Amino acid sequence: MGAKISQEEIMQLLDKLYEQSIHGVAKVSPPIDTLSSDYLQKNRDVDTAAKQFINYQIAKCTTSGFVTGLGGLITLPVAIPANVGSVMYVQMRMIACLAYMGGYDTNSDQVQTLVYACLAGISVDQILKHAGIQFGNKFAMAMVKKIPGEVLTKINQKVGFRFLTKFGTKGIINMGKAVPIVGGVISGGFDFAETKIIANRAYKMFIKGDLTALSDGDSTDTEIIQSV
């Protein structure tokens, strides 16, 4: 049994998840400014706060029933299995919260697009370079604000294609694989290891300003977890 999904519908899904990530879900998760402030106030610096946040999010994701429990609370604009969308919500919210901790404006189109790119694990450095946007070892906030709309569109197109490929070459989501968490592993194509990779990618990008964290195929960065 499968459900057909288009690239446009994937972007609609990401937009909806991002909105819910930023503003939170009633009785489930507070807005990210509230969540971020809590960690920042309880830790000596941003780096420590970010690492503690990541560790807690990873632990929470593997708690039986947490992700599947979100299914009835998160509204999805397309026919995607509830727990797949729920895991995407948890992962996107984690990225957006780290961006907020790093001082980025999560209400800007630029940061929203970079959060999508981080979630999808796509490389954006070549797109930016071709657009004449130069950056060094640190991808400063000032540079993010200068990314023009046409570049954001190209990045979003790449993000949409990546998820289309992830869900299936013909955009078919296999409902049979969309099962609840079993033995601490998140199924439906998003597992525990991948969530850790996404967390570290977001940490490097938004806390450390390392744009190379968005390189395609990055699947080995797990050193941030449990390093507080």
mmCIF file of C-alpha atoms in Angstrom:
data_model
loop_
_atom_site.group_PDB
_atom_site.id
_atom_site.type_symbol
_atom_site.label_atom_id
_atom_site.label_comp_id
_atom_site.label_asym_id
_atom_site.label_seq_id
_atom_site.Cartn_x
_atom_site.Cartn_y
_atom_site.Cartn_z
ATOM 1 C CA MET A 1 0.000 0.000 0.000
ATOM 2 C CA GLY A 2 1.444 3.391 -0.941
ATOM 3 C CA ALA A 3 0.635 7.056 -1.228
ATOM 4 C CA LYS A 4 1.739 9.255 -4.118
ATOM 5 C CA ILE A 5 3.334 12.559 -3.180
ATOM 6 C CA SER A 6 4.716 15.365 -5.331
ATOM 7 C CA GLN A 7 7.665 17.676 -4.758
ATOM 8 C CA GLU A 8 5.258 20.574 -4.271
ATOM 9 C CA GLU A 9 3.384 18.644 -1.597
ATOM 10 C CA ILE A 10 6.647 17.881 0.156
ATOM 11 C CA MET A 11 7.392 21.604 0.386
ATOM 12 C CA GLN A 12 3.876 22.208 1.727
ATOM 13 C CA LEU A 13 4.574 19.578 4.365
ATOM 14 C CA LEU A 14 7.907 21.175 5.313
ATOM 15 C CA ASP A 15 6.312 24.623 5.546
ATOM 16 C CA LYS A 16 3.591 23.304 7.846
ATOM 17 C CA LEU A 17 6.060 21.421 10.014
ATOM 18 C CA TYR A 18 8.278 24.478 10.248
ATOM 19 C CA GLU A 19 5.393 26.658 11.380
ATOM 20 C CA GLN A 20 4.504 24.120 14.052
ATOM 21 C CA SER A 21 8.163 23.747 15.006
ATOM 22 C CA ILE A 22 8.529 27.483 15.625
ATOM 23 C CA HIS A 23 5.236 28.045 17.414
ATOM 24 C CA GLY A 24 5.009 24.687 19.145
ATOM 25 C CA VAL A 25 2.094 22.288 19.494
ATOM 26 C CA ALA A 26 -0.465 22.818 22.252
ATOM 27 C CA LYS A 27 -0.004 20.498 25.243
ATOM 28 C CA VAL A 28 3.045 18.918 23.581
ATOM 29 C CA SER A 29 5.826 21.404 22.893
ATOM 30 C CA PRO A 30 6.321 25.111 23.690
ATOM 31 C CA PRO A 31 7.482 27.721 21.142
ATOM 32 C CA ILE A 32 11.185 27.426 20.392
ATOM 33 C CA ASP A 33 12.004 30.818 21.919
ATOM 34 C CA THR A 34 10.642 29.561 25.253
ATOM 35 C CA LEU A 35 12.422 26.225 24.931
ATOM 36 C CA SER A 36 15.729 27.802 23.903
ATOM 37 C CA SER A 37 15.633 30.405 26.652
ATOM 38 C CA ASP A 38 15.165 27.676 29.241
ATOM 39 C CA TYR A 39 18.359 25.894 28.145
ATOM 40 C CA LEU A 40 20.339 29.104 27.716
ATOM 41 C CA GLN A 41 19.424 30.315 31.193
ATOM 42 C CA LYS A 42 20.385 27.037 32.855
ATOM 43 C CA ASN A 43 23.798 26.679 31.194
ATOM 44 C CA ARG A 44 26.993 28.704 31.296
ATOM 45 C CA ASP A 45 27.200 29.315 27.557
ATOM 46 C CA VAL A 46 25.465 28.679 24.235
ATOM 47 C CA ASP A 47 27.679 25.732 23.334
ATOM 48 C CA THR A 48 26.897 23.849 26.547
ATOM 49 C CA ALA A 49 23.200 24.675 26.268
ATOM 50 C CA ALA A 50 23.112 23.380 22.682
ATOM 51 C CA LYS A 51 24.826 20.099 23.580
ATOM 52 C CA GLN A 52 22.528 19.511 26.545
ATOM 53 C CA PHE A 53 19.522 20.227 24.341
ATOM 54 C CA ILE A 54 20.709 17.749 21.708
ATOM 55 C CA ASN A 55 21.259 14.999 24.262
ATOM 56 C CA TYR A 56 17.797 15.482 25.720
ATOM 57 C CA GLN A 57 16.128 15.536 22.316
ATOM 58 C CA ILE A 58 17.840 12.303 21.264
ATOM 59 C CA ALA A 59 16.804 10.618 24.516
ATOM 60 C CA LYS A 60 13.235 11.858 24.119
ATOM 61 C CA CYS A 61 13.008 10.621 20.541
ATOM 62 C CA THR A 62 13.807 7.082 21.643
ATOM 63 C CA THR A 63 11.207 7.053 24.408
ATOM 64 C CA SER A 64 8.536 4.542 23.454
ATOM 65 C CA GLY A 65 5.303 6.233 22.491
ATOM 66 C CA PHE A 66 6.633 9.798 22.284
ATOM 67 C CA VAL A 67 6.869 10.150 18.516
ATOM 68 C CA THR A 68 3.826 8.017 17.785
ATOM 69 C CA GLY A 69 1.899 10.063 20.332
ATOM 70 C CA LEU A 70 2.445 13.162 18.233
ATOM 71 C CA GLY A 71 0.615 11.645 15.292
ATOM 72 C CA GLY A 72 -2.826 12.833 16.311
ATOM 73 C CA LEU A 73 -1.645 16.310 17.281
ATOM 74 C CA ILE A 74 0.401 17.345 14.254
ATOM 75 C CA THR A 75 -1.712 18.277 11.248
ATOM 76 C CA LEU A 76 -0.195 17.252 7.933
ATOM 77 C CA PRO A 77 -1.238 18.790 4.586
ATOM 78 C CA VAL A 78 -0.425 15.674 2.558
ATOM 79 C CA ALA A 79 -0.939 11.933 2.859
ATOM 80 C CA ILE A 80 2.122 11.061 4.889
ATOM 81 C CA PRO A 81 2.034 8.457 7.662
ATOM 82 C CA ALA A 82 1.524 10.142 11.026
ATOM 83 C CA ASN A 83 4.670 8.847 12.667
ATOM 84 C CA VAL A 84 6.870 9.745 9.681
ATOM 85 C CA GLY A 85 5.595 13.320 9.858
ATOM 86 C CA SER A 86 6.024 13.276 13.639
ATOM 87 C CA VAL A 87 9.673 12.291 13.426
ATOM 88 C CA MET A 88 10.258 14.972 10.800
ATOM 89 C CA TYR A 89 8.636 17.457 13.186
ATOM 90 C CA VAL A 90 10.921 16.445 16.053
ATOM 91 C CA GLN A 91 14.010 16.651 13.848
ATOM 92 C CA MET A 92 13.064 19.972 12.263
ATOM 93 C CA ARG A 93 12.185 21.482 15.623
ATOM 94 C CA MET A 94 15.563 20.389 16.953
ATOM 95 C CA ILE A 95 17.336 22.134 14.055
ATOM 96 C CA ALA A 96 15.249 25.302 14.372
ATOM 97 C CA CYS A 97 15.858 25.470 18.123
ATOM 98 C CA LEU A 98 19.625 25.216 17.591
ATOM 99 C CA ALA A 99 19.404 27.965 14.983
ATOM 100 C CA TYR A 100 17.575 30.144 17.505
ATOM 101 C CA MET A 101 20.189 29.388 20.164
ATOM 102 C CA GLY A 102 22.861 30.412 17.689
ATOM 103 C CA GLY A 103 21.227 33.814 17.301
ATOM 104 C CA TYR A 104 19.625 33.282 13.895
ATOM 105 C CA ASP A 105 16.253 34.788 12.986
ATOM 106 C CA THR A 106 14.037 31.728 12.603
ATOM 107 C CA ASN A 107 11.274 33.912 11.154
ATOM 108 C CA SER A 108 13.402 34.759 8.105
ATOM 109 C CA ASP A 109 13.052 32.942 4.790
ATOM 110 C CA GLN A 110 16.817 32.437 4.676
ATOM 111 C CA VAL A 111 17.033 30.584 7.981
ATOM 112 C CA GLN A 112 13.899 28.571 7.193
ATOM 113 C CA THR A 113 15.450 27.354 3.937
ATOM 114 C CA LEU A 114 18.745 26.482 5.648
ATOM 115 C CA VAL A 115 16.828 24.495 8.269
ATOM 116 C CA TYR A 116 15.219 22.525 5.420
ATOM 117 C CA ALA A 117 18.634 21.946 3.848
ATOM 118 C CA CYS A 118 19.985 20.736 7.185
ATOM 119 C CA LEU A 119 17.076 18.331 7.615
ATOM 120 C CA ALA A 120 17.482 16.993 4.082
ATOM 121 C CA GLY A 121 21.264 16.789 4.358
ATOM 122 C CA ILE A 122 21.969 18.587 1.110
ATOM 123 C CA SER A 123 24.992 20.684 0.201
ATOM 124 C CA VAL A 124 24.321 24.381 -0.385
ATOM 125 C CA ASP A 125 27.849 25.760 -0.540
ATOM 126 C CA GLN A 126 28.187 25.352 -4.311
ATOM 127 C CA ILE A 127 24.801 26.992 -4.896
ATOM 128 C CA LEU A 128 25.881 29.961 -2.785
ATOM 129 C CA LYS A 129 29.266 30.224 -4.472
ATOM 130 C CA HIS A 130 27.674 30.201 -7.930
ATOM 131 C CA ALA A 131 25.462 33.038 -6.744
ATOM 132 C CA GLY A 132 28.558 35.025 -5.812
ATOM 133 C CA ILE A 133 28.104 34.638 -2.060
ATOM 134 C CA GLN A 134 31.544 34.245 -0.535
ATOM 135 C CA PHE A 135 32.165 32.812 2.904
ATOM 136 C CA GLY A 136 35.136 31.627 4.888
ATOM 137 C CA ASN A 137 35.342 29.071 7.650
ATOM 138 C CA LYS A 138 32.522 30.781 9.509
ATOM 139 C CA PHE A 139 29.153 31.256 7.854
ATOM 140 C CA ALA A 140 28.191 34.473 9.605
ATOM 141 C CA MET A 141 24.642 35.571 10.332
ATOM 142 C CA ALA A 142 25.209 38.657 8.212
ATOM 143 C CA MET A 143 25.846 36.407 5.199
ATOM 144 C CA VAL A 144 22.640 34.462 5.817
ATOM 145 C CA LYS A 145 20.609 37.657 5.619
ATOM 146 C CA LYS A 146 22.094 38.422 2.180
ATOM 147 C CA ILE A 147 21.008 35.180 0.494
ATOM 148 C CA PRO A 148 18.641 36.348 -2.298
ATOM 149 C CA GLY A 149 15.243 34.841 -3.038
ATOM 150 C CA GLU A 150 16.291 33.139 -6.266
ATOM 151 C CA VAL A 151 19.024 31.258 -4.408
ATOM 152 C CA LEU A 152 16.564 30.173 -1.727
ATOM 153 C CA THR A 153 14.310 28.842 -4.487
ATOM 154 C CA LYS A 154 17.167 26.729 -5.888
ATOM 155 C CA ILE A 155 17.963 25.341 -2.457
ATOM 156 C CA ASN A 156 14.306 24.528 -1.798
ATOM 157 C CA GLN A 157 14.066 22.753 -5.139
ATOM 158 C CA LYS A 158 17.041 20.610 -4.177
ATOM 159 C CA VAL A 159 15.481 19.920 -0.783
ATOM 160 C CA GLY A 160 12.193 18.868 -2.377
ATOM 161 C CA PHE A 161 13.951 16.555 -4.800
ATOM 162 C CA ARG A 162 16.000 14.991 -1.996
ATOM 163 C CA PHE A 163 12.887 14.143 0.012
ATOM 164 C CA LEU A 164 11.095 12.926 -3.104
ATOM 165 C CA THR A 165 14.001 10.555 -3.664
ATOM 166 C CA LYS A 166 14.030 9.582 0.002
ATOM 167 C CA PHE A 167 10.361 8.677 -0.022
ATOM 168 C CA GLY A 168 10.770 6.769 -3.288
ATOM 169 C CA THR A 169 11.948 7.451 -6.821
ATOM 170 C CA LYS A 170 8.339 7.862 -7.935
ATOM 171 C CA GLY A 171 7.200 9.697 -4.834
ATOM 172 C CA ILE A 172 5.606 6.613 -3.310
ATOM 173 C CA ILE A 173 5.635 6.356 0.467
ATOM 174 C CA ASN A 174 5.523 2.771 1.627
ATOM 175 C CA MET A 175 2.861 2.686 4.345
ATOM 176 C CA GLY A 176 4.032 -0.744 5.438
ATOM 177 C CA LYS A 177 7.332 0.722 6.611
ATOM 178 C CA ALA A 178 5.665 3.477 8.629
ATOM 179 C CA VAL A 179 5.582 1.585 11.901
ATOM 180 C CA PRO A 180 5.927 2.846 15.478
ATOM 181 C CA ILE A 181 9.198 2.914 17.407
ATOM 182 C CA VAL A 182 10.451 -0.591 18.102
ATOM 183 C CA GLY A 183 13.369 -1.307 20.411
ATOM 184 C CA GLY A 184 14.412 2.331 20.560
ATOM 185 C CA VAL A 185 14.672 2.687 16.788
ATOM 186 C CA ILE A 186 12.557 5.164 14.853
ATOM 187 C CA SER A 187 11.205 3.470 11.755
ATOM 188 C CA GLY A 188 9.636 4.925 8.624
ATOM 189 C CA GLY A 189 13.002 5.852 7.128
ATOM 190 C CA PHE A 190 14.199 8.038 10.007
ATOM 191 C CA ASP A 191 16.182 6.062 12.564
ATOM 192 C CA PHE A 192 18.004 6.916 15.759
ATOM 193 C CA ALA A 193 21.404 7.167 14.037
ATOM 194 C CA GLU A 194 20.063 9.582 11.436
ATOM 195 C CA THR A 195 18.523 11.782 14.103
ATOM 196 C CA LYS A 196 21.940 12.023 15.771
ATOM 197 C CA ILE A 197 23.540 12.909 12.448
ATOM 198 C CA ILE A 198 20.972 15.655 11.853
ATOM 199 C CA ALA A 199 21.528 17.004 15.380
ATOM 200 C CA ASN A 200 25.272 17.225 14.879
ATOM 201 C CA ARG A 201 24.867 18.761 11.446
ATOM 202 C CA ALA A 202 22.627 21.462 12.933
ATOM 203 C CA TYR A 203 25.054 22.038 15.813
ATOM 204 C CA LYS A 204 27.989 22.521 13.474
ATOM 205 C CA MET A 205 26.066 24.806 11.190
ATOM 206 C CA PHE A 206 24.112 27.068 13.530
ATOM 207 C CA ILE A 207 26.263 26.980 16.660
ATOM 208 C CA LYS A 208 29.704 26.745 15.058
ATOM 209 C CA GLY A 209 28.912 28.472 11.751
ATOM 210 C CA ASP A 210 30.354 25.606 9.708
ATOM 211 C CA LEU A 211 28.622 25.494 6.335
ATOM 212 C CA THR A 212 30.482 22.331 5.309
ATOM 213 C CA ALA A 213 28.225 20.531 7.789
ATOM 214 C CA LEU A 214 25.674 20.574 4.950
ATOM 215 C CA SER A 215 27.850 18.534 2.619
ATOM 216 C CA ASP A 216 26.010 15.734 0.837
ATOM 217 C CA GLY A 217 26.487 12.288 2.259
ATOM 218 C CA ASP A 218 27.624 13.447 5.707
ATOM 219 C CA SER A 219 26.774 10.440 7.841
ATOM 220 C CA THR A 220 29.538 10.014 10.396
ATOM 221 C CA ASP A 221 29.271 13.012 12.711
ATOM 222 C CA THR A 222 28.079 11.717 16.059
ATOM 223 C CA GLU A 223 30.695 13.155 18.380
ATOM 224 C CA ILE A 224 28.539 15.918 19.853
ATOM 225 C CA ILE A 225 26.162 13.505 21.567
ATOM 226 C CA GLN A 226 26.982 12.880 25.237
ATOM 227 C CA SER A 227 29.873 15.347 25.107
ATOM 228 C CA VAL A 228 28.517 17.835 27.655
#
